[in-house]
mmCIF file of C-alpha atoms and ligand atoms in Angstrom:
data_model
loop_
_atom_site.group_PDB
_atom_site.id
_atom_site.type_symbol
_atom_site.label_atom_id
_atom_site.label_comp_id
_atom_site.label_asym_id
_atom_site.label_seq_id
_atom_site.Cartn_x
_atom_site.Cartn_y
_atom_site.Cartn_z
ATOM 1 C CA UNK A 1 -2.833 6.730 -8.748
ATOM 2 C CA UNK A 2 -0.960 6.237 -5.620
ATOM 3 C CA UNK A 3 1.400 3.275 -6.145
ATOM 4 C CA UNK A 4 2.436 1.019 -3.441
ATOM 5 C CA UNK A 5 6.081 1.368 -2.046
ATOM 6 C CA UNK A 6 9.237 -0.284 -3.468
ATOM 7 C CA UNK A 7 11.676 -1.348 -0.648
ATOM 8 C CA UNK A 8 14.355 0.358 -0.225
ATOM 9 C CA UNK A 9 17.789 -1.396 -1.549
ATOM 10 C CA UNK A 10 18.734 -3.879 0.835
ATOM 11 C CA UNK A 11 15.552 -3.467 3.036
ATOM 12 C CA UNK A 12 13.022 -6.468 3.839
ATOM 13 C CA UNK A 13 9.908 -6.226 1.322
ATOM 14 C CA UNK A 14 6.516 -6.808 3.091
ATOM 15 C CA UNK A 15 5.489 -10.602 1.905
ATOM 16 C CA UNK A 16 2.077 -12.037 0.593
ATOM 17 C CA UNK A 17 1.502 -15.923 0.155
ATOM 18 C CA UNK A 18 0.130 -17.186 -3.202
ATOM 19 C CA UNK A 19 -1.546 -20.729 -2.984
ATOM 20 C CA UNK A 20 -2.282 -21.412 -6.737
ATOM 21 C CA UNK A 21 -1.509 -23.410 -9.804
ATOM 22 C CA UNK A 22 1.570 -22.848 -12.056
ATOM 23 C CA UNK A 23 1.171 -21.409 -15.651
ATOM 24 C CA UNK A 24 3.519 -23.042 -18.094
ATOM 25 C CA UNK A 25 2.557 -19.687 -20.184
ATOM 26 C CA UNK A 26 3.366 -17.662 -17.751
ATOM 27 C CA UNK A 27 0.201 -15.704 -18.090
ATOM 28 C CA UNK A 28 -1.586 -16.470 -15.483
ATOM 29 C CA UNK A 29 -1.540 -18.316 -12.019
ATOM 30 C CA UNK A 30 1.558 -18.536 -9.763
ATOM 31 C CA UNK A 31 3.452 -16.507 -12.081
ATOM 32 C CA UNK A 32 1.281 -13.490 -12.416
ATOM 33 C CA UNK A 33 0.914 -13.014 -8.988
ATOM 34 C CA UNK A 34 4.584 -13.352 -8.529
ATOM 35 C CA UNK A 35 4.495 -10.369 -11.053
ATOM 36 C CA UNK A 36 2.311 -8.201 -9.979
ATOM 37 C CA UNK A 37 3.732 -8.923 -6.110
ATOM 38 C CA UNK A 38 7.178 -8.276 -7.223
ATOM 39 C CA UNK A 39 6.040 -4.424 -8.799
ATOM 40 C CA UNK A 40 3.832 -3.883 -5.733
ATOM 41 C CA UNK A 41 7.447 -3.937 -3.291
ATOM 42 C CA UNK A 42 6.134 -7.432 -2.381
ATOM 43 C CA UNK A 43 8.306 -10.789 -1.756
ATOM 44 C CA UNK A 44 6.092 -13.175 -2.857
ATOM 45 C CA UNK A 45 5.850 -16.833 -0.962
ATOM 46 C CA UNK A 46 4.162 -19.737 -2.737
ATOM 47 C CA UNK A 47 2.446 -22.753 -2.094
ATOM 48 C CA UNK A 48 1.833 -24.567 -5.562
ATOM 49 C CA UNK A 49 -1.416 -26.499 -5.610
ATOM 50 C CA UNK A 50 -0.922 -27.602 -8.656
ATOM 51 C CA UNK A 51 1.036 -27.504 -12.193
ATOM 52 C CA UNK A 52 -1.103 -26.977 -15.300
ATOM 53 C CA UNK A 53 0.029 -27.658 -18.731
ATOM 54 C CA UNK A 54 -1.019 -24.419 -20.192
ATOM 55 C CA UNK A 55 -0.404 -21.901 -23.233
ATOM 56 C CA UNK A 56 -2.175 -18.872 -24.448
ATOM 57 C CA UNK A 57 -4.568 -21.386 -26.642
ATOM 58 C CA UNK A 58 -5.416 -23.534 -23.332
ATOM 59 C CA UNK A 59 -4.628 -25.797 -20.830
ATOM 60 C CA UNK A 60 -4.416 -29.574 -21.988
ATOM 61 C CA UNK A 61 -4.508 -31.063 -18.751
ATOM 62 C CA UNK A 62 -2.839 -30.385 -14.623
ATOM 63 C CA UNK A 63 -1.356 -32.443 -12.170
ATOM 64 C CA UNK A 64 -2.286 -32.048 -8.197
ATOM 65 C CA UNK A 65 0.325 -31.618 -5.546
ATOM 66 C CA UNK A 66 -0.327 -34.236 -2.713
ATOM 67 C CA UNK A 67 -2.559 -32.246 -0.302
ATOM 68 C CA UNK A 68 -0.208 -32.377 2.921
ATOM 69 C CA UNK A 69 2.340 -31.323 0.462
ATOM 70 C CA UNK A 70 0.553 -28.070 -0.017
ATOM 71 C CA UNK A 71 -0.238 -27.426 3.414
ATOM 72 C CA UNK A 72 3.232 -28.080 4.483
ATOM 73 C CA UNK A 73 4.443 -25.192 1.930
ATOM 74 C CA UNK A 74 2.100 -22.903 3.717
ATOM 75 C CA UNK A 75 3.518 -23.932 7.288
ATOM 76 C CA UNK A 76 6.759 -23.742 6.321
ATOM 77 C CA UNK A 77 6.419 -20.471 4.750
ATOM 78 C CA UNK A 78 4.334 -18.430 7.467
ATOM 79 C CA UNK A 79 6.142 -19.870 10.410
ATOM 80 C CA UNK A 80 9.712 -18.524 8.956
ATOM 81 C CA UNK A 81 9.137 -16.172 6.709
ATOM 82 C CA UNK A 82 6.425 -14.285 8.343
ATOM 83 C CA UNK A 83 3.557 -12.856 5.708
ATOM 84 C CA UNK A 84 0.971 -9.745 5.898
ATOM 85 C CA UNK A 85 -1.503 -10.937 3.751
ATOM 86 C CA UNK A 86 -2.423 -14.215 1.409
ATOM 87 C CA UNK A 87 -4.812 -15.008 -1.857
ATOM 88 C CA UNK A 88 -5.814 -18.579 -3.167
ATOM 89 C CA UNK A 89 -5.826 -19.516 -6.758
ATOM 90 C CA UNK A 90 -6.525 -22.558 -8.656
ATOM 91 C CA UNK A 91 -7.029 -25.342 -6.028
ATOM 92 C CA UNK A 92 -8.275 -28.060 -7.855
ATOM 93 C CA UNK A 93 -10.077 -30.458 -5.536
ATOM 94 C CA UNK A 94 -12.026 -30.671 -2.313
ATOM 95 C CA UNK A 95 -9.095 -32.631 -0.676
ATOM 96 C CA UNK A 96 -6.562 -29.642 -1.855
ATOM 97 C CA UNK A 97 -9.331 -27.330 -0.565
ATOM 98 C CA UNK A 98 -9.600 -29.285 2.707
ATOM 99 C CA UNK A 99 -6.492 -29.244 3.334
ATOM 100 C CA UNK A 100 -5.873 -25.589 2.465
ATOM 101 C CA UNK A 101 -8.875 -24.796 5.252
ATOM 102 C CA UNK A 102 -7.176 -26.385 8.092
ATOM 103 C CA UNK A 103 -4.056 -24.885 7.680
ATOM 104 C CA UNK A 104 -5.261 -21.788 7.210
ATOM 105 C CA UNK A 105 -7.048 -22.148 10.805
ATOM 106 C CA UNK A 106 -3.343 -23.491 12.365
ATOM 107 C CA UNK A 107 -1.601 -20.456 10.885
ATOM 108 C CA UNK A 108 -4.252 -17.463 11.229
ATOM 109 C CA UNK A 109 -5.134 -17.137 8.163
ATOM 110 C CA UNK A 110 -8.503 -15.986 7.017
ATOM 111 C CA UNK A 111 -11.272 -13.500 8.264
ATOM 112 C CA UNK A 112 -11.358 -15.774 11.773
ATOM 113 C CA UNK A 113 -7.419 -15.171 12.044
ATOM 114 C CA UNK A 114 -5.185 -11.934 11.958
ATOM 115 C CA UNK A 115 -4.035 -12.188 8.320
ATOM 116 C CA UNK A 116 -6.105 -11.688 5.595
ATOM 117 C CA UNK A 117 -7.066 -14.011 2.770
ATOM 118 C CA UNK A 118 -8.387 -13.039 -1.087
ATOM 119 C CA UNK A 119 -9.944 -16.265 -2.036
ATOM 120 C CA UNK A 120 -10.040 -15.570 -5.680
ATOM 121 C CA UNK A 121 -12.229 -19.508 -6.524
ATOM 122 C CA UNK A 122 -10.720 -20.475 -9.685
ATOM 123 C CA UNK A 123 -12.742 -22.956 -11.759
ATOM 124 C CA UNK A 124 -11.935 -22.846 -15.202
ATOM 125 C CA UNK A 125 -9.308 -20.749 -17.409
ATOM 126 C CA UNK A 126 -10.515 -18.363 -19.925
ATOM 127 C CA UNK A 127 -10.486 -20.769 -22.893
ATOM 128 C CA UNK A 128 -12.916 -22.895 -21.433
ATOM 129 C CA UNK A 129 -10.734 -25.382 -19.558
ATOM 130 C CA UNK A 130 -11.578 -26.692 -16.298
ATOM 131 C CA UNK A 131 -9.210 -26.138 -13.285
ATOM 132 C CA UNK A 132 -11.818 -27.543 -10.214
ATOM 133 C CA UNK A 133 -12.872 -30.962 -10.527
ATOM 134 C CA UNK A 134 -16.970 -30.475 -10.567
ATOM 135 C CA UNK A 135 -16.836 -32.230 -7.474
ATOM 136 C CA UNK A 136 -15.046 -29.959 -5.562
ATOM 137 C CA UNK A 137 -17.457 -26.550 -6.190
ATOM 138 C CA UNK A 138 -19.576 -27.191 -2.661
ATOM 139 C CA UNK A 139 -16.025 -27.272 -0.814
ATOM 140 C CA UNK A 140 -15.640 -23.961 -2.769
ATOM 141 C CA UNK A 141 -19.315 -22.681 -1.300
ATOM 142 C CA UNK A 142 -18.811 -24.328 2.482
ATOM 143 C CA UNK A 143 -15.338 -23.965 3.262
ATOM 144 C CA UNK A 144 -13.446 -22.260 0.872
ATOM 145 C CA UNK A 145 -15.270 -19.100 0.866
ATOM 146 C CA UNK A 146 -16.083 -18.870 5.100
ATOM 147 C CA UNK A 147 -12.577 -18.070 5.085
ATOM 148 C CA UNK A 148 -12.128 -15.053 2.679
ATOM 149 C CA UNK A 149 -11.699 -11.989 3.849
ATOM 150 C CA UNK A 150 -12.574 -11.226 -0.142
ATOM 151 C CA UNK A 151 -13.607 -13.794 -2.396
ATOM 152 C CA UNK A 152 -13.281 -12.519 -6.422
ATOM 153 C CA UNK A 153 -15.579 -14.222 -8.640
ATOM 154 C CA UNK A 154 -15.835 -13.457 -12.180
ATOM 155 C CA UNK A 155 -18.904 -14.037 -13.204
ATOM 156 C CA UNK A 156 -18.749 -17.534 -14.650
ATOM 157 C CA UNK A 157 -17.727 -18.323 -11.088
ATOM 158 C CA UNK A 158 -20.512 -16.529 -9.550
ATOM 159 C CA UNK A 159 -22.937 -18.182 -11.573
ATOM 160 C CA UNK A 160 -21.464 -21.715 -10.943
ATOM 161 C CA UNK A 161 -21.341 -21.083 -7.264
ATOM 162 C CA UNK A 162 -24.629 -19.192 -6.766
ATOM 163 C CA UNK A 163 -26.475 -19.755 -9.516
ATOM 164 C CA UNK A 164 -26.880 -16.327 -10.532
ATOM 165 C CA UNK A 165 -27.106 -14.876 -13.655
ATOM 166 C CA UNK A 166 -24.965 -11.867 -13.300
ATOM 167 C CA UNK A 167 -26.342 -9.986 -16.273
ATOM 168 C CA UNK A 168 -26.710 -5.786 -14.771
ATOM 169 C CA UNK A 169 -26.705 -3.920 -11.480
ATOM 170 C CA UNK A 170 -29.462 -5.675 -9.864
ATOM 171 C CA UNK A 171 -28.097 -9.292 -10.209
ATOM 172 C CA UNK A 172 -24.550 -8.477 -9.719
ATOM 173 C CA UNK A 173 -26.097 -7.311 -6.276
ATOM 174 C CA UNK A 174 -28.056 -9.887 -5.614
ATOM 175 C CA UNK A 175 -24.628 -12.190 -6.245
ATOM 176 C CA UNK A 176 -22.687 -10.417 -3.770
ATOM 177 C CA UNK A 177 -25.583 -10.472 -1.155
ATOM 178 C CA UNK A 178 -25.179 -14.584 -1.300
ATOM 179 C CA UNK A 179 -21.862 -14.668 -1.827
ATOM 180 C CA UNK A 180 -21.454 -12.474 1.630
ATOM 181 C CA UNK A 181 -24.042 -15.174 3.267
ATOM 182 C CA UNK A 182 -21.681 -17.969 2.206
ATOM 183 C CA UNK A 183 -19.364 -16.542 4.879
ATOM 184 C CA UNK A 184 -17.033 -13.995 3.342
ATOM 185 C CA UNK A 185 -16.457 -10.772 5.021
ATOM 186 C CA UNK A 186 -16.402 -9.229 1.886
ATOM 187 C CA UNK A 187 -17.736 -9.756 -2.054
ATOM 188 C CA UNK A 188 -15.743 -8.751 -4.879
ATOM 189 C CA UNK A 189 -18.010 -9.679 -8.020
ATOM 190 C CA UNK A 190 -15.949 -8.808 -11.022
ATOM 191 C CA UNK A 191 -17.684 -7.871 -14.279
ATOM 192 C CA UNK A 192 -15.090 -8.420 -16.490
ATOM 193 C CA UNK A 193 -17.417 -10.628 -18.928
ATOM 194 C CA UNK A 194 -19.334 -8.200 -19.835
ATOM 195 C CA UNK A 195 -17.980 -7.871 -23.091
ATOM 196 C CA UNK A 196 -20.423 -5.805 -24.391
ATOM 197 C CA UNK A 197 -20.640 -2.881 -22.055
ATOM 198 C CA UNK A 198 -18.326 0.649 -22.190
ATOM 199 C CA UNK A 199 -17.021 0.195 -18.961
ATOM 200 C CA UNK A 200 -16.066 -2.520 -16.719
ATOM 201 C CA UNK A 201 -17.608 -2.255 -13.231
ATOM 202 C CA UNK A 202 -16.541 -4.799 -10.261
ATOM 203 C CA UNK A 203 -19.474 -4.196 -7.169
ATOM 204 C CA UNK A 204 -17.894 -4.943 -3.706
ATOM 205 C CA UNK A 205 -20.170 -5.705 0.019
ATOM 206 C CA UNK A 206 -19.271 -6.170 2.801
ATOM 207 C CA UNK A 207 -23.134 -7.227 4.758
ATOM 208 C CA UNK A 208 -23.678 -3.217 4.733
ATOM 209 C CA UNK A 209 -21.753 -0.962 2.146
ATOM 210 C CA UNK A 210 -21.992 -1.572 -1.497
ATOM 211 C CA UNK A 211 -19.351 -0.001 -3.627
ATOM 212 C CA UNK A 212 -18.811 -0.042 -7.238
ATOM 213 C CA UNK A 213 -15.751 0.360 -8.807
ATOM 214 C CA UNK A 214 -15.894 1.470 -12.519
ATOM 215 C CA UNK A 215 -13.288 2.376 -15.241
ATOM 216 C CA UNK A 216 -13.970 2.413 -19.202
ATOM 217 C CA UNK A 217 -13.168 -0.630 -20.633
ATOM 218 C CA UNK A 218 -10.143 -1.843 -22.106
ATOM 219 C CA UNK A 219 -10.163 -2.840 -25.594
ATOM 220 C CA UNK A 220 -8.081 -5.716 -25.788
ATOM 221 C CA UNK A 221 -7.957 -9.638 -26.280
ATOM 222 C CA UNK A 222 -4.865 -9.829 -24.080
ATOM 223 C CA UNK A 223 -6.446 -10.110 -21.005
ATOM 224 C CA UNK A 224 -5.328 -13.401 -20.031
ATOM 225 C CA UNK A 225 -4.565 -13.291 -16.105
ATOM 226 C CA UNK A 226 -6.461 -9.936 -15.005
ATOM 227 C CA UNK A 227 -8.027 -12.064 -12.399
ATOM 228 C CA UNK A 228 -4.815 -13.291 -10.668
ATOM 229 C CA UNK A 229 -3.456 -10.198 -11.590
ATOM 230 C CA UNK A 230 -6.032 -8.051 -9.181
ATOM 231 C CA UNK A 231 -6.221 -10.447 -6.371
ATOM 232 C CA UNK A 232 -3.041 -10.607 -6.094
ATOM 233 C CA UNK A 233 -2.944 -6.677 -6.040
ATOM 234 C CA UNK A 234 -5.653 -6.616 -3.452
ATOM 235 C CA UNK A 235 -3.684 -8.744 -1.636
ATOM 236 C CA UNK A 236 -0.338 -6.652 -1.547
ATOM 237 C CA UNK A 237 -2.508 -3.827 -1.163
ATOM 238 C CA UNK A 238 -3.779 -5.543 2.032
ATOM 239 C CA UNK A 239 -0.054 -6.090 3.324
ATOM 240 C CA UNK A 240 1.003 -2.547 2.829
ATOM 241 C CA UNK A 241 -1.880 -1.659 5.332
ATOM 242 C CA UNK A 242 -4.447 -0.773 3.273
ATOM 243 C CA UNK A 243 -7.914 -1.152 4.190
ATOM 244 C CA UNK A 244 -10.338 -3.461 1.597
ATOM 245 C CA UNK A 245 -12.296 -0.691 0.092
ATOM 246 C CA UNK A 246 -9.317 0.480 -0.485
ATOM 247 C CA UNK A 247 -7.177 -2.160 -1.347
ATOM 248 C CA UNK A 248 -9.834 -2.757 -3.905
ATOM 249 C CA UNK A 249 -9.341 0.541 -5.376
ATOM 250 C CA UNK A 250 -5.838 0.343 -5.998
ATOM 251 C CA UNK A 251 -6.004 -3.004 -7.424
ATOM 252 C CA UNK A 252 -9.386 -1.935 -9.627
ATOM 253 C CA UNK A 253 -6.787 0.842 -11.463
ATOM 254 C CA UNK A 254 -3.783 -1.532 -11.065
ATOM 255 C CA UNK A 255 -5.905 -4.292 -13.304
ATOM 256 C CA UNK A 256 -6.787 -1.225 -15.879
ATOM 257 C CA UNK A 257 -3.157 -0.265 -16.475
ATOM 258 C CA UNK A 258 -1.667 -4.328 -17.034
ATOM 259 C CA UNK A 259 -5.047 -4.401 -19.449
ATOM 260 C CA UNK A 260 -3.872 -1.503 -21.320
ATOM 261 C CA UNK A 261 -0.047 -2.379 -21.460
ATOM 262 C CA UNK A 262 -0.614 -6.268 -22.119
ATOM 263 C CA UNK A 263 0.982 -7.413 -25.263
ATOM 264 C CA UNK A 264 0.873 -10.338 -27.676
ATOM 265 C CA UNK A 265 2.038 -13.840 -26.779
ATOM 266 C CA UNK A 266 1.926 -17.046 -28.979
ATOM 267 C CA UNK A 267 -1.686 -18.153 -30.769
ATOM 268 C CA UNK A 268 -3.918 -16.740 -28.220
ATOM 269 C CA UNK A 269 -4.847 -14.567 -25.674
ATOM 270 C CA UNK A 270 -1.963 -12.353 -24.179
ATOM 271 C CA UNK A 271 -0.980 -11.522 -20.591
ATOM 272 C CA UNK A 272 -1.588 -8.538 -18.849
ATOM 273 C CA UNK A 273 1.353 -6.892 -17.744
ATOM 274 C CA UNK A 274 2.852 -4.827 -14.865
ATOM 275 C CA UNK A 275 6.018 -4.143 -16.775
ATOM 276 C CA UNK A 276 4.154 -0.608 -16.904
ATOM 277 C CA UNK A 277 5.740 0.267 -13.669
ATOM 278 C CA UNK A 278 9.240 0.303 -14.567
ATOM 279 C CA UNK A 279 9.294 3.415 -16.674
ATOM 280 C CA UNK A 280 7.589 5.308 -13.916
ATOM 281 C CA UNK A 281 9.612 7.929 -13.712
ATOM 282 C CA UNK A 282 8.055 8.628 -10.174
ATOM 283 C CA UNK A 283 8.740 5.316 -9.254
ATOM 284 C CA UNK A 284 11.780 6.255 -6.359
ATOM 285 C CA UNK A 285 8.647 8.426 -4.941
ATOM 286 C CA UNK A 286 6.949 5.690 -4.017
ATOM 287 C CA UNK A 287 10.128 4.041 -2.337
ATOM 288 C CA UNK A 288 9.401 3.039 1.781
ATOM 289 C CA UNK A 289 11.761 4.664 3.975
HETATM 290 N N1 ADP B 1 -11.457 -5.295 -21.041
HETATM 291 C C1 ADP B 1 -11.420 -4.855 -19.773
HETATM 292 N N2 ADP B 1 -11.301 -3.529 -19.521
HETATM 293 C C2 ADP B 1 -11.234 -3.062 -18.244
HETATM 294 N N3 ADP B 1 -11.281 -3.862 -17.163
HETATM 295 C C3 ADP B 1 -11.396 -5.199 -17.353
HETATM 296 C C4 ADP B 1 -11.475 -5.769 -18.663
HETATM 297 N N4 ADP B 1 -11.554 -7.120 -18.543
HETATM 298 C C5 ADP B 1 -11.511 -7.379 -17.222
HETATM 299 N N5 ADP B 1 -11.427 -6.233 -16.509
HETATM 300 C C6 ADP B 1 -11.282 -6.102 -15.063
HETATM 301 O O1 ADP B 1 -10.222 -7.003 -14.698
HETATM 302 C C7 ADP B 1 -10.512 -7.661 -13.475
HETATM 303 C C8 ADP B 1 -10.594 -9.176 -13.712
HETATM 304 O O2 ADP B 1 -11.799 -9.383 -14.364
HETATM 305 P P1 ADP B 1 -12.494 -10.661 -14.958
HETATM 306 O O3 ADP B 1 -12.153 -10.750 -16.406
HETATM 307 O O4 ADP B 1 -13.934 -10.519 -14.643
HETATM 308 O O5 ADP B 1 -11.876 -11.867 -14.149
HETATM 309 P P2 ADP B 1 -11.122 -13.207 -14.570
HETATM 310 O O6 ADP B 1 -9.819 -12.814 -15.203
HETATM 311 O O7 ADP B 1 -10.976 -13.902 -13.264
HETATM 312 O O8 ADP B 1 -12.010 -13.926 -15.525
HETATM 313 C C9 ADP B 1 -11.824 -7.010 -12.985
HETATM 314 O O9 ADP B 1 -11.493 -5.889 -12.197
HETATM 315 C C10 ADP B 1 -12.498 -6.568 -14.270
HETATM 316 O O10 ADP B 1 -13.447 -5.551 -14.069
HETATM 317 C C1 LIG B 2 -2.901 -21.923 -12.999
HETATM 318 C C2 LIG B 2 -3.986 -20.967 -13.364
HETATM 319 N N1 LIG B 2 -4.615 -20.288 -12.409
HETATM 320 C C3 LIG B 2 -5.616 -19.427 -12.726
HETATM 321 C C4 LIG B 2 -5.988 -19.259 -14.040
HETATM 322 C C5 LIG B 2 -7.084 -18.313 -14.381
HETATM 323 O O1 LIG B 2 -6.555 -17.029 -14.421
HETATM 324 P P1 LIG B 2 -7.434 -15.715 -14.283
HETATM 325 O O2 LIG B 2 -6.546 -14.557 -14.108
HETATM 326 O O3 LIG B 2 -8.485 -15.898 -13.224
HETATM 327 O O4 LIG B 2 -8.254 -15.652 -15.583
HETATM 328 P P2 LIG B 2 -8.077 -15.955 -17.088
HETATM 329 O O5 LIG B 2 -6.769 -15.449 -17.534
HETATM 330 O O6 LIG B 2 -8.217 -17.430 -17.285
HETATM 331 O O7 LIG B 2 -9.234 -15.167 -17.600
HETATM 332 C C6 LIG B 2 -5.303 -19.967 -15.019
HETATM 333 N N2 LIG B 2 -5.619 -19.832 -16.322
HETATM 334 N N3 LIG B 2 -4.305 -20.835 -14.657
#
């Protein structure tokens, strides 16, 4: 595997955006994809959308950040800062998503603007716990989703949001044919729940090519944030210059690694982890000049 490049001491890291939700765990959210950014020689910017009172058992319950208040994170971020790519998390409500949409037009973000967007439509957690009022899943469908340049379902999401049953090949395409006509350049459906198979395949379109990504699966109940964990890999991916099919790639084996090196935490389900990276011994290798 071809990592991505650690900056150079002293040197200006590429930087991705993260609008999300915080993870009080630390599994999952914000603070995986500040993770997984910082290991991918990424400076990760946030905007939080929203706190969530979470552990590795579940999430009790999550407070919303003012709307404006999220949209003036991403403003003030972009316009100083300066970012090569973005991904959306947990947004929890049309107004949030709203919001979200019309910034993302001011700033260029999206597949109408010059910096990409994973939309990665967070509904619920893995335990079961909602994270998108009900209300808010057609703002998910009809505005949200027109702006990805990927959108990454797992298939809960896909069947909430199309109302397919993603249960083999043939329905996992069919889901990223609709998905694709709800506006996004590209579908990323994710087949991480299929608990039962050998392998774990993720099937990604783009309107004309459809590419599966497959590795054997992982056997492990720590697989709390995998999601955030490859969008936000897709998305640094993205920043270094990669294109999507490939970005995808990278973040397909990046995901397999954290799922083989996550570890216990607390009651529940454990995080994946990137701490993999730091006893790569050809880690200076990968070092931009
Ligand atoms: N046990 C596993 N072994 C290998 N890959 C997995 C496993 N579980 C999930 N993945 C991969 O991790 C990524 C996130 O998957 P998924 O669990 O479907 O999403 P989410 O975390 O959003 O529910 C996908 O690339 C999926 O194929
Ligand atoms: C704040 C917050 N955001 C997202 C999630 C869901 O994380 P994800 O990696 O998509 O998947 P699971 O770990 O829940 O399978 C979350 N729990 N909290």
């Amino acid at each position: 595997m071809e990592l991505l490049p650690l900056p150079r001491t002293g040197r200006t890291p590429v930087r991705v955006l993260t609008i999300a939700g915080t993870d009080s765990g630390g599994g999952a959210g914000i603070q995986a994809d500040s993770r997984t950014m910082a290991l991918c020689g990424v400076h990760a910017v946030v905007a939080v959308a929203a706190v969530t009172v979470q552990n590795t058992v579940g999430v009790s319950r999550f407070h919303e950040i003012p709307p404006d208040v999220v949209a003036d994170q991403v403003r003030a971020v972009v316009g100083d800062i300066g970012i090569g790519a973005a991904k959306t998390g947990m947004l929890a409500s049309t107004a949030i998503i709203d919001a979200v949409a019309d910034v993302c037009g001011e700033v260029g973000l999206g597949r109408a603007g010059s910096i990409p967007l994973v939309v990665d439509p967070v509904c619920a957690s893995m335990h079961g716990d909602s994270l998108l009022r009900p209300d808010a899943l057609d703002a998910v469908r009809h505005t949200l989703i027109p702006l990805a340049t990927v959108v990454t379902p797992n298939l809960d999401e896909v069947r909430l949001i199309t109302g397919i049953d993603v249960i083999d090949d043939t329905t996992a395409r069919r889901a990223a044919e609709l998905l694709h006509h709800l506006g996004a350049q590209w579908a990323l459906v994710k087949g991480g729940h299929l608990r039962g198979a050998a392998t774990s395949t993720d099937l990604l379109y783009d309107g004309d090519r459809m590419i599966s990504y497959t590795r054997p699966r992982v056997a492990t109940g720590n697989d709390h944030g995998a999601g955030d964990t490859l969008a936000a890999a897709i998305a640094s991916a993205l920043a270094h210059g990669r294109s999507v099919p490939e970005a995808v790639e990278f973040a397909k084996e990046w995901v397999s690694r954290c799922l083989a090196a996550a570890y216990d935490l607390g009651a529940g389900h454990g995080p994946v982890s990137p701490f993999w990276r730091l006893s790569r011994p050809d880690n200076r290798a990968g070092c931009s000049e």
